[in-house]
mmCIF file of N, CA and C in Angstrom:
data_model
loop_
_atom_site.group_PDB
_atom_site.id
_atom_site.type_symbol
_atom_site.label_atom_id
_atom_site.label_comp_id
_atom_site.label_asym_id
_atom_site.label_seq_id
_atom_site.Cartn_x
_atom_site.Cartn_y
_atom_site.Cartn_z
ATOM 1 N N UNK A 1 0.850 -1.183 0.000
ATOM 2 C CA UNK A 1 0.000 0.000 0.000
ATOM 3 C C UNK A 1 0.890 1.240 0.000
ATOM 4 N N UNK A 2 0.633 2.169 -0.894
ATOM 5 C CA UNK A 2 1.477 3.366 -0.951
ATOM 6 C C UNK A 2 1.305 4.237 0.296
ATOM 7 N N UNK A 3 2.401 4.861 0.665
ATOM 8 C CA UNK A 3 2.361 5.786 1.807
ATOM 9 C C UNK A 3 2.028 7.172 1.276
ATOM 10 N N UNK A 4 1.024 7.791 1.854
ATOM 11 C CA UNK A 4 0.623 9.148 1.467
ATOM 12 C C UNK A 4 0.816 10.022 2.691
ATOM 13 N N UNK A 5 1.614 11.074 2.543
ATOM 14 C CA UNK A 5 2.080 11.849 3.680
ATOM 15 C C UNK A 5 1.239 13.075 4.019
ATOM 16 N N UNK A 6 0.233 13.388 3.225
ATOM 17 C CA UNK A 6 -0.605 14.554 3.509
ATOM 18 C C UNK A 6 -2.036 14.275 3.067
ATOM 19 N N UNK A 7 -2.954 15.002 3.655
ATOM 20 C CA UNK A 7 -4.377 14.860 3.348
ATOM 21 C C UNK A 7 -4.842 16.040 2.498
ATOM 22 N N UNK A 8 -5.993 15.902 1.850
ATOM 23 C CA UNK A 8 -6.545 17.053 1.124
ATOM 24 C C UNK A 8 -6.756 18.256 2.053
ATOM 25 N N UNK A 9 -7.099 18.007 3.304
ATOM 26 C CA UNK A 9 -7.292 19.108 4.259
ATOM 27 C C UNK A 9 -5.971 19.822 4.528
ATOM 28 N N UNK A 10 -4.881 19.071 4.650
ATOM 29 C CA UNK A 10 -3.566 19.685 4.854
ATOM 30 C C UNK A 10 -3.146 20.467 3.606
ATOM 31 N N UNK A 11 -3.456 19.927 2.435
ATOM 32 C CA UNK A 11 -3.145 20.634 1.184
ATOM 33 C C UNK A 11 -3.903 21.948 1.124
ATOM 34 N N UNK A 12 -5.163 21.921 1.488
ATOM 35 C CA UNK A 12 -5.971 23.137 1.498
ATOM 36 C C UNK A 12 -5.400 24.168 2.461
ATOM 37 N N UNK A 13 -4.993 23.727 3.636
ATOM 38 C CA UNK A 13 -4.390 24.642 4.614
ATOM 39 C C UNK A 13 -3.073 25.201 4.088
ATOM 40 N N UNK A 14 -2.302 24.380 3.393
ATOM 41 C CA UNK A 14 -1.004 24.805 2.853
ATOM 42 C C UNK A 14 -1.174 25.870 1.776
ATOM 43 N N UNK A 15 -2.127 25.645 0.861
ATOM 44 C CA UNK A 15 -2.300 26.567 -0.274
ATOM 45 C C UNK A 15 -3.246 27.720 0.029
ATOM 46 N N UNK A 16 -4.083 27.554 1.070
ATOM 47 C CA UNK A 16 -5.065 28.584 1.372
ATOM 48 C C UNK A 16 -6.253 28.547 0.425
ATOM 49 N N UNK A 17 -6.381 27.457 -0.316
ATOM 50 C CA UNK A 17 -7.479 27.294 -1.273
ATOM 51 C C UNK A 17 -8.084 25.910 -1.099
ATOM 52 N N UNK A 18 -9.316 25.722 -1.553
ATOM 53 C CA UNK A 18 -9.890 24.372 -1.473
ATOM 54 C C UNK A 18 -9.016 23.374 -2.234
ATOM 55 N N UNK A 19 -8.973 22.163 -1.749
ATOM 56 C CA UNK A 19 -8.210 21.120 -2.439
ATOM 57 C C UNK A 19 -8.792 20.923 -3.842
ATOM 58 N N UNK A 20 -7.937 20.762 -4.845
ATOM 59 C CA UNK A 20 -8.436 20.594 -6.210
ATOM 60 C C UNK A 20 -9.061 19.227 -6.408
ATOM 61 N N UNK A 21 -9.813 19.094 -7.501
ATOM 62 C CA UNK A 21 -10.333 17.779 -7.886
ATOM 63 C C UNK A 21 -9.154 16.836 -8.052
ATOM 64 N N UNK A 22 -9.308 15.626 -7.609
ATOM 65 C CA UNK A 22 -8.237 14.644 -7.731
ATOM 66 C C UNK A 22 -7.115 14.847 -6.733
ATOM 67 N N UNK A 23 -7.388 15.552 -5.640
ATOM 68 C CA UNK A 23 -6.341 15.855 -4.654
ATOM 69 C C UNK A 23 -5.686 14.589 -4.112
ATOM 70 N N UNK A 24 -6.466 13.549 -3.889
ATOM 71 C CA UNK A 24 -5.897 12.315 -3.353
ATOM 72 C C UNK A 24 -4.851 11.739 -4.294
ATOM 73 N N UNK A 25 -5.138 11.750 -5.589
ATOM 74 C CA UNK A 25 -4.192 11.249 -6.591
ATOM 75 C C UNK A 25 -2.946 12.124 -6.635
ATOM 76 N N UNK A 26 -3.134 13.447 -6.621
ATOM 77 C CA UNK A 26 -1.999 14.368 -6.633
ATOM 78 C C UNK A 26 -1.122 14.178 -5.396
ATOM 79 N N UNK A 27 -1.750 13.996 -4.241
ATOM 80 C CA UNK A 27 -0.994 13.793 -3.003
ATOM 81 C C UNK A 27 -0.257 12.456 -3.024
ATOM 82 N N UNK A 28 -0.868 11.446 -3.609
ATOM 83 C CA UNK A 28 -0.197 10.145 -3.711
ATOM 84 C C UNK A 28 1.044 10.253 -4.581
ATOM 85 N N UNK A 29 0.931 10.925 -5.713
ATOM 86 C CA UNK A 29 2.083 11.079 -6.609
ATOM 87 C C UNK A 29 3.152 11.964 -5.986
ATOM 88 N N UNK A 30 2.735 13.024 -5.316
ATOM 89 C CA UNK A 30 3.695 13.898 -4.645
ATOM 90 C C UNK A 30 4.391 13.162 -3.508
ATOM 91 N N UNK A 31 3.670 12.297 -2.809
ATOM 92 C CA UNK A 31 4.273 11.485 -1.741
ATOM 93 C C UNK A 31 5.342 10.562 -2.309
ATOM 94 N N UNK A 32 5.092 10.019 -3.497
ATOM 95 C CA UNK A 32 6.102 9.190 -4.159
ATOM 96 C C UNK A 32 7.350 10.010 -4.467
ATOM 97 N N UNK A 33 7.161 11.246 -4.941
ATOM 98 C CA UNK A 33 8.307 12.121 -5.226
ATOM 99 C C UNK A 33 9.109 12.391 -3.963
ATOM 100 N N UNK A 34 8.420 12.702 -2.876
ATOM 101 C CA UNK A 34 9.087 12.972 -1.605
ATOM 102 C C UNK A 34 9.824 11.717 -1.145
ATOM 103 N N UNK A 35 9.182 10.589 -1.239
ATOM 104 C CA UNK A 35 9.806 9.330 -0.830
ATOM 105 C C UNK A 35 11.042 9.030 -1.677
ATOM 106 N N UNK A 36 10.968 9.286 -2.972
ATOM 107 C CA UNK A 36 12.120 9.065 -3.845
ATOM 108 C C UNK A 36 13.283 9.969 -3.476
ATOM 109 N N UNK A 37 12.989 11.178 -3.025
ATOM 110 C CA UNK A 37 14.042 12.106 -2.612
ATOM 111 C C UNK A 37 14.703 11.673 -1.308
ATOM 112 N N UNK A 38 14.050 10.795 -0.569
ATOM 113 C CA UNK A 38 14.537 10.373 0.747
ATOM 114 C C UNK A 38 14.969 8.913 0.779
ATOM 115 N N UNK A 39 15.413 8.373 -0.333
ATOM 116 C CA UNK A 39 15.699 6.948 -0.402
ATOM 117 C C UNK A 39 16.665 6.444 0.671
ATOM 118 N N UNK A 40 17.595 7.246 1.109
ATOM 119 C CA UNK A 40 18.572 6.803 2.112
ATOM 120 C C UNK A 40 18.377 7.494 3.452
ATOM 121 N N UNK A 41 17.296 8.211 3.618
ATOM 122 C CA UNK A 41 17.055 8.915 4.883
ATOM 123 C C UNK A 41 16.728 7.913 5.980
ATOM 124 N N UNK A 42 17.103 8.259 7.193
ATOM 125 C CA UNK A 42 16.862 7.386 8.337
ATOM 126 C C UNK A 42 15.954 8.112 9.321
ATOM 127 N N UNK A 43 14.815 7.502 9.621
ATOM 128 C CA UNK A 43 13.889 8.019 10.619
ATOM 129 C C UNK A 43 13.022 6.863 11.092
ATOM 130 N N UNK A 44 12.483 6.989 12.292
ATOM 131 C CA UNK A 44 11.680 5.920 12.874
ATOM 132 C C UNK A 44 10.334 5.819 12.167
ATOM 133 N N UNK A 45 9.894 4.577 11.954
ATOM 134 C CA UNK A 45 8.604 4.335 11.305
ATOM 135 C C UNK A 45 7.821 3.283 12.081
ATOM 136 N N UNK A 46 6.523 3.237 11.798
ATOM 137 C CA UNK A 46 5.686 2.174 12.351
ATOM 138 C C UNK A 46 5.736 0.975 11.395
ATOM 139 N N UNK A 47 4.940 -0.032 11.649
ATOM 140 C CA UNK A 47 4.966 -1.244 10.823
ATOM 141 C C UNK A 47 4.489 -1.003 9.390
ATOM 142 N N UNK A 48 3.759 0.084 9.160
ATOM 143 C CA UNK A 48 3.305 0.424 7.806
ATOM 144 C C UNK A 48 4.318 1.292 7.066
ATOM 145 N N UNK A 49 5.439 1.626 7.737
ATOM 146 C CA UNK A 49 6.453 2.460 7.107
ATOM 147 C C UNK A 49 6.199 3.946 7.240
ATOM 148 N N UNK A 50 5.207 4.314 8.027
ATOM 149 C CA UNK A 50 4.897 5.735 8.237
ATOM 150 C C UNK A 50 5.763 6.282 9.375
ATOM 151 N N UNK A 51 6.212 7.523 9.249
ATOM 152 C CA UNK A 51 7.048 8.113 10.304
ATOM 153 C C UNK A 51 6.273 8.224 11.611
ATOM 154 N N UNK A 52 7.004 8.112 12.720
ATOM 155 C CA UNK A 52 6.362 8.195 14.036
ATOM 156 C C UNK A 52 6.709 9.484 14.772
ATOM 157 N N UNK A 53 7.818 10.110 14.454
ATOM 158 C CA UNK A 53 8.213 11.364 15.097
ATOM 159 C C UNK A 53 7.335 12.486 14.549
ATOM 160 N N UNK A 54 6.646 13.242 15.416
ATOM 161 C CA UNK A 54 5.751 14.304 14.940
ATOM 162 C C UNK A 54 6.444 15.339 14.044
ATOM 163 N N UNK A 55 7.705 15.632 14.307
ATOM 164 C CA UNK A 55 8.424 16.600 13.469
ATOM 165 C C UNK A 55 8.648 16.041 12.065
ATOM 166 N N UNK A 56 8.927 14.762 11.967
ATOM 167 C CA UNK A 56 9.117 14.126 10.663
ATOM 168 C C UNK A 56 7.777 14.013 9.935
ATOM 169 N N UNK A 57 6.737 13.656 10.659
ATOM 170 C CA UNK A 57 5.392 13.587 10.080
ATOM 171 C C UNK A 57 5.034 14.935 9.454
ATOM 172 N N UNK A 58 5.284 16.016 10.198
ATOM 173 C CA UNK A 58 4.960 17.359 9.702
ATOM 174 C C UNK A 58 5.828 17.738 8.507
ATOM 175 N N UNK A 59 7.114 17.427 8.563
ATOM 176 C CA UNK A 59 8.010 17.753 7.455
ATOM 177 C C UNK A 59 7.601 17.038 6.173
ATOM 178 N N UNK A 60 7.222 15.763 6.274
ATOM 179 C CA UNK A 60 6.799 15.020 5.087
ATOM 180 C C UNK A 60 5.471 15.547 4.551
ATOM 181 N N UNK A 61 4.570 15.930 5.448
ATOM 182 C CA UNK A 61 3.296 16.527 5.007
ATOM 183 C C UNK A 61 3.556 17.856 4.309
ATOM 184 N N UNK A 62 4.419 18.687 4.898
ATOM 185 C CA UNK A 62 4.741 19.984 4.286
ATOM 186 C C UNK A 62 5.387 19.796 2.919
ATOM 187 N N UNK A 63 6.345 18.874 2.835
ATOM 188 C CA UNK A 63 7.027 18.635 1.562
ATOM 189 C C UNK A 63 6.057 18.110 0.506
ATOM 190 N N UNK A 64 5.141 17.249 0.909
ATOM 191 C CA UNK A 64 4.153 16.704 -0.024
ATOM 192 C C UNK A 64 3.224 17.798 -0.525
ATOM 193 N N UNK A 65 2.759 18.639 0.376
ATOM 194 C CA UNK A 65 1.882 19.750 -0.031
ATOM 195 C C UNK A 65 2.633 20.731 -0.926
ATOM 196 N N UNK A 66 3.893 21.012 -0.592
ATOM 197 C CA UNK A 66 4.700 21.906 -1.425
ATOM 198 C C UNK A 66 4.905 21.320 -2.813
ATOM 199 N N UNK A 67 5.058 20.002 -2.901
ATOM 200 C CA UNK A 67 5.235 19.347 -4.193
ATOM 201 C C UNK A 67 3.974 19.468 -5.040
ATOM 202 N N UNK A 68 2.810 19.261 -4.437
ATOM 203 C CA UNK A 68 1.555 19.414 -5.176
ATOM 204 C C UNK A 68 1.386 20.869 -5.620
ATOM 205 N N UNK A 69 1.646 21.804 -4.728
ATOM 206 C CA UNK A 69 1.524 23.230 -5.056
ATOM 207 C C UNK A 69 2.420 23.573 -6.246
ATOM 208 N N UNK A 70 3.636 23.073 -6.236
ATOM 209 C CA UNK A 70 4.607 23.289 -7.314
ATOM 210 C C UNK A 70 4.093 22.717 -8.634
ATOM 211 N N UNK A 71 3.581 21.494 -8.579
ATOM 212 C CA UNK A 71 3.081 20.857 -9.788
ATOM 213 C C UNK A 71 1.862 21.594 -10.346
ATOM 214 N N UNK A 72 0.965 22.019 -9.463
ATOM 215 C CA UNK A 72 -0.212 22.765 -9.920
ATOM 216 C C UNK A 72 0.189 24.093 -10.542
ATOM 217 N N UNK A 73 1.161 24.773 -9.947
ATOM 218 C CA UNK A 73 1.620 26.062 -10.493
ATOM 219 C C UNK A 73 2.254 25.877 -11.871
ATOM 220 N N UNK A 74 2.859 24.702 -12.095
ATOM 221 C CA UNK A 74 3.483 24.409 -13.387
ATOM 222 C C UNK A 74 2.483 23.852 -14.397
ATOM 223 N N UNK A 75 1.233 23.663 -13.950
ATOM 224 C CA UNK A 75 0.227 23.103 -14.841
ATOM 225 C C UNK A 75 0.376 21.603 -14.988
ATOM 226 N N UNK A 76 1.050 20.968 -14.037
ATOM 227 C CA UNK A 76 1.297 19.533 -14.086
ATOM 228 C C UNK A 76 0.191 18.788 -13.343
ATOM 229 N N UNK A 77 -0.084 17.582 -13.781
ATOM 230 C CA UNK A 77 -1.091 16.754 -13.122
ATOM 231 C C UNK A 77 -0.437 15.660 -12.286
ATOM 232 N N UNK A 78 0.855 15.814 -12.017
ATOM 233 C CA UNK A 78 1.587 14.822 -11.259
ATOM 234 C C UNK A 78 2.325 13.823 -12.122
ATOM 235 N N UNK A 79 2.141 13.909 -13.431
ATOM 236 C CA UNK A 79 2.812 12.974 -14.333
ATOM 237 C C UNK A 79 4.194 13.468 -14.748
ATOM 238 N N UNK A 80 4.436 14.761 -14.607
ATOM 239 C CA UNK A 80 5.703 15.324 -15.037
ATOM 240 C C UNK A 80 5.709 15.781 -16.481
ATOM 241 N N UNK A 81 4.596 15.625 -17.181
ATOM 242 C CA UNK A 81 4.555 15.962 -18.602
ATOM 243 C C UNK A 81 4.237 17.433 -18.863
ATOM 244 N N UNK A 82 3.439 18.045 -18.013
ATOM 245 C CA UNK A 82 3.032 19.435 -18.252
ATOM 246 C C UNK A 82 4.209 20.380 -18.038
ATOM 247 N N UNK A 83 4.135 21.513 -18.683
ATOM 248 C CA UNK A 83 5.175 22.508 -18.547
ATOM 249 C C UNK A 83 6.396 22.218 -19.396
ATOM 250 N N UNK A 84 6.429 21.094 -20.072
ATOM 251 C CA UNK A 84 7.575 20.722 -20.889
ATOM 252 C C UNK A 84 7.409 21.171 -22.340
ATOM 253 N N UNK A 85 6.172 21.499 -22.710
ATOM 254 C CA UNK A 85 5.888 21.883 -24.083
ATOM 255 C C UNK A 85 5.105 23.187 -24.097
ATOM 256 N N UNK A 86 5.359 24.018 -25.101
ATOM 257 C CA UNK A 86 4.637 25.273 -25.253
ATOM 258 C C UNK A 86 3.214 25.051 -25.711
ATOM 259 N N UNK A 87 2.995 24.026 -26.506
ATOM 260 C CA UNK A 87 1.645 23.674 -26.930
ATOM 261 C C UNK A 87 1.565 22.171 -27.146
ATOM 262 N N UNK A 88 0.407 21.641 -26.855
ATOM 263 C CA UNK A 88 0.183 20.207 -26.990
ATOM 264 C C UNK A 88 -1.195 20.004 -27.589
ATOM 265 N N UNK A 89 -1.327 19.084 -28.523
ATOM 266 C CA UNK A 89 -2.620 18.701 -29.087
ATOM 267 C C UNK A 89 -2.787 17.214 -28.884
ATOM 268 N N UNK A 90 -4.027 16.776 -28.823
ATOM 269 C CA UNK A 90 -4.266 15.361 -28.592
ATOM 270 C C UNK A 90 -4.513 14.598 -29.889
ATOM 271 N N UNK A 91 -5.357 15.079 -30.746
ATOM 272 C CA UNK A 91 -5.636 14.300 -31.933
ATOM 273 C C UNK A 91 -5.612 15.126 -33.204
ATOM 274 N N UNK A 92 -4.892 14.761 -34.188
ATOM 275 C CA UNK A 92 -3.738 13.882 -34.102
ATOM 276 C C UNK A 92 -2.640 14.545 -33.269
ATOM 277 N N UNK A 93 -1.834 13.765 -32.614
ATOM 278 C CA UNK A 93 -0.855 14.247 -31.635
ATOM 279 C C UNK A 93 0.068 15.288 -32.244
ATOM 280 N N UNK A 94 0.305 16.358 -31.510
ATOM 281 C CA UNK A 94 1.187 17.433 -31.949
ATOM 282 C C UNK A 94 1.836 18.075 -30.727
ATOM 283 N N UNK A 95 3.158 18.061 -30.666
ATOM 284 C CA UNK A 95 3.909 18.705 -29.591
ATOM 285 C C UNK A 95 4.834 19.732 -30.226
ATOM 286 N N UNK A 96 5.066 20.839 -29.543
ATOM 287 C CA UNK A 96 5.994 21.823 -30.083
ATOM 288 C C UNK A 96 6.596 22.654 -28.970
ATOM 289 N N UNK A 97 7.676 23.350 -29.302
ATOM 290 C CA UNK A 97 8.288 24.318 -28.394
ATOM 291 C C UNK A 97 8.701 23.671 -27.073
ATOM 292 N N UNK A 98 9.643 22.730 -27.138
ATOM 293 C CA UNK A 98 10.151 22.075 -25.923
ATOM 294 C C UNK A 98 10.718 23.148 -25.001
ATOM 295 N N UNK A 99 10.289 23.165 -23.737
ATOM 296 C CA UNK A 99 10.670 24.232 -22.813
ATOM 297 C C UNK A 99 11.846 23.889 -21.923
ATOM 298 N N UNK A 100 11.972 22.673 -21.508
ATOM 299 C CA UNK A 100 13.093 22.290 -20.662
ATOM 300 C C UNK A 100 13.359 20.809 -20.821
ATOM 301 N N UNK A 101 14.415 20.374 -20.221
ATOM 302 C CA UNK A 101 14.743 18.958 -20.333
ATOM 303 C C UNK A 101 14.072 18.184 -19.209
ATOM 304 N N UNK A 102 13.810 16.943 -19.489
ATOM 305 C CA UNK A 102 13.223 16.053 -18.501
ATOM 306 C C UNK A 102 14.325 15.587 -17.560
ATOM 307 N N UNK A 103 14.063 15.544 -16.242
ATOM 308 C CA UNK A 103 15.080 15.017 -15.339
ATOM 309 C C UNK A 103 15.403 13.563 -15.697
ATOM 310 N N UNK A 104 16.611 13.154 -15.374
ATOM 311 C CA UNK A 104 16.985 11.760 -15.595
ATOM 312 C C UNK A 104 16.044 10.862 -14.803
ATOM 313 N N UNK A 105 15.967 9.618 -15.208
ATOM 314 C CA UNK A 105 15.035 8.691 -14.565
ATOM 315 C C UNK A 105 15.298 8.547 -13.075
ATOM 316 N N UNK A 106 16.545 8.726 -12.644
ATOM 317 C CA UNK A 106 16.854 8.567 -11.233
ATOM 318 C C UNK A 106 16.762 9.877 -10.451
ATOM 319 N N UNK A 107 16.365 10.947 -11.089
ATOM 320 C CA UNK A 107 16.231 12.237 -10.430
ATOM 321 C C UNK A 107 14.766 12.538 -10.155
ATOM 322 N N UNK A 108 14.526 13.352 -9.133
ATOM 323 C CA UNK A 108 13.180 13.775 -8.786
ATOM 324 C C UNK A 108 13.098 15.270 -9.031
ATOM 325 N N UNK A 109 12.075 15.711 -9.736
ATOM 326 C CA UNK A 109 11.840 17.140 -9.918
ATOM 327 C C UNK A 109 11.133 17.629 -8.655
ATOM 328 N N UNK A 110 11.926 17.881 -7.621
ATOM 329 C CA UNK A 110 11.380 18.233 -6.319
ATOM 330 C C UNK A 110 11.218 19.741 -6.198
ATOM 331 N N UNK A 111 10.077 20.156 -5.711
ATOM 332 C CA UNK A 111 9.794 21.575 -5.513
ATOM 333 C C UNK A 111 10.803 22.181 -4.547
ATOM 334 N N UNK A 112 11.252 23.405 -4.807
ATOM 335 C CA UNK A 112 12.191 24.050 -3.889
ATOM 336 C C UNK A 112 11.680 24.119 -2.446
ATOM 337 N N UNK A 113 10.409 24.413 -2.269
ATOM 338 C CA UNK A 113 9.862 24.485 -0.915
ATOM 339 C C UNK A 113 9.800 23.109 -0.261
ATOM 340 N N UNK A 114 9.587 22.054 -1.053
ATOM 341 C CA UNK A 114 9.613 20.693 -0.521
ATOM 342 C C UNK A 114 11.032 20.343 -0.080
ATOM 343 N N UNK A 115 12.002 20.695 -0.899
ATOM 344 C CA UNK A 115 13.407 20.451 -0.561
ATOM 345 C C UNK A 115 13.767 21.147 0.754
ATOM 346 N N UNK A 116 13.357 22.391 0.889
ATOM 347 C CA UNK A 116 13.686 23.138 2.112
ATOM 348 C C UNK A 116 13.005 22.530 3.336
ATOM 349 N N UNK A 117 11.772 22.050 3.202
ATOM 350 C CA UNK A 117 11.084 21.421 4.334
ATOM 351 C C UNK A 117 11.838 20.176 4.780
ATOM 352 N N UNK A 118 12.317 19.400 3.830
ATOM 353 C CA UNK A 118 13.068 18.186 4.161
ATOM 354 C C UNK A 118 14.440 18.534 4.733
ATOM 355 N N UNK A 119 15.056 19.569 4.199
ATOM 356 C CA UNK A 119 16.369 20.000 4.695
ATOM 357 C C UNK A 119 16.267 20.492 6.138
ATOM 358 N N UNK A 120 15.251 21.298 6.432
ATOM 359 C CA UNK A 120 15.069 21.805 7.799
ATOM 360 C C UNK A 120 14.838 20.675 8.787
ATOM 361 N N UNK A 121 14.187 19.605 8.346
ATOM 362 C CA UNK A 121 13.914 18.459 9.218
ATOM 363 C C UNK A 121 15.101 17.492 9.270
ATOM 364 N N UNK A 122 16.159 17.829 8.548
ATOM 365 C CA UNK A 122 17.378 17.007 8.517
ATOM 366 C C UNK A 122 17.102 15.603 7.994
ATOM 367 N N UNK A 123 16.286 15.540 6.956
ATOM 368 C CA UNK A 123 15.907 14.258 6.370
ATOM 369 C C UNK A 123 16.613 13.942 5.064
ATOM 370 N N UNK A 124 17.329 14.895 4.515
ATOM 371 C CA UNK A 124 17.958 14.660 3.219
ATOM 372 C C UNK A 124 19.065 13.623 3.338
ATOM 373 N N UNK A 125 19.116 12.688 2.398
ATOM 374 C CA UNK A 125 20.150 11.661 2.467
ATOM 375 C C UNK A 125 21.540 12.259 2.278
ATOM 376 N N UNK A 126 22.503 11.639 2.934
ATOM 377 C CA UNK A 126 23.887 12.081 2.789
ATOM 378 C C UNK A 126 24.248 13.245 3.687
ATOM 379 N N UNK A 127 23.306 13.722 4.494
ATOM 380 C CA UNK A 127 23.582 14.818 5.420
ATOM 381 C C UNK A 127 23.707 14.240 6.807
ATOM 382 N N UNK A 128 24.839 14.451 7.448
ATOM 383 C CA UNK A 128 25.049 13.949 8.795
ATOM 384 C C UNK A 128 24.952 15.119 9.761
ATOM 385 N N UNK A 129 24.116 14.968 10.773
ATOM 386 C CA UNK A 129 23.918 16.053 11.746
ATOM 387 C C UNK A 129 24.453 15.668 13.087
#
């Protein structure tokens, strides 16, 4: 079962706006991004793999909400495809005006505010405190 680090209510509180349609899906995908950024992080978890320290719980929720906010601002639906093209058509398919490069498969396009939330909580891998 995937771990989801924030709720639609937390997302709404973070953005100051009602949670968008599909918030659960967006939060699930953003949670995956946050988890991928923390592959070597060490923190206490319960049997379901969820963090138990309240500060870590809050940091992961903040990072997840920041990731969704970032994706929404970029016009992304959590797939990573939006914002990469100046125009897109569906039928027949037409893409144009490539805007940026796609991160490598092993990289996460992590929102700056999500990165800072994880950094403040000392959760980033490779950082010894």
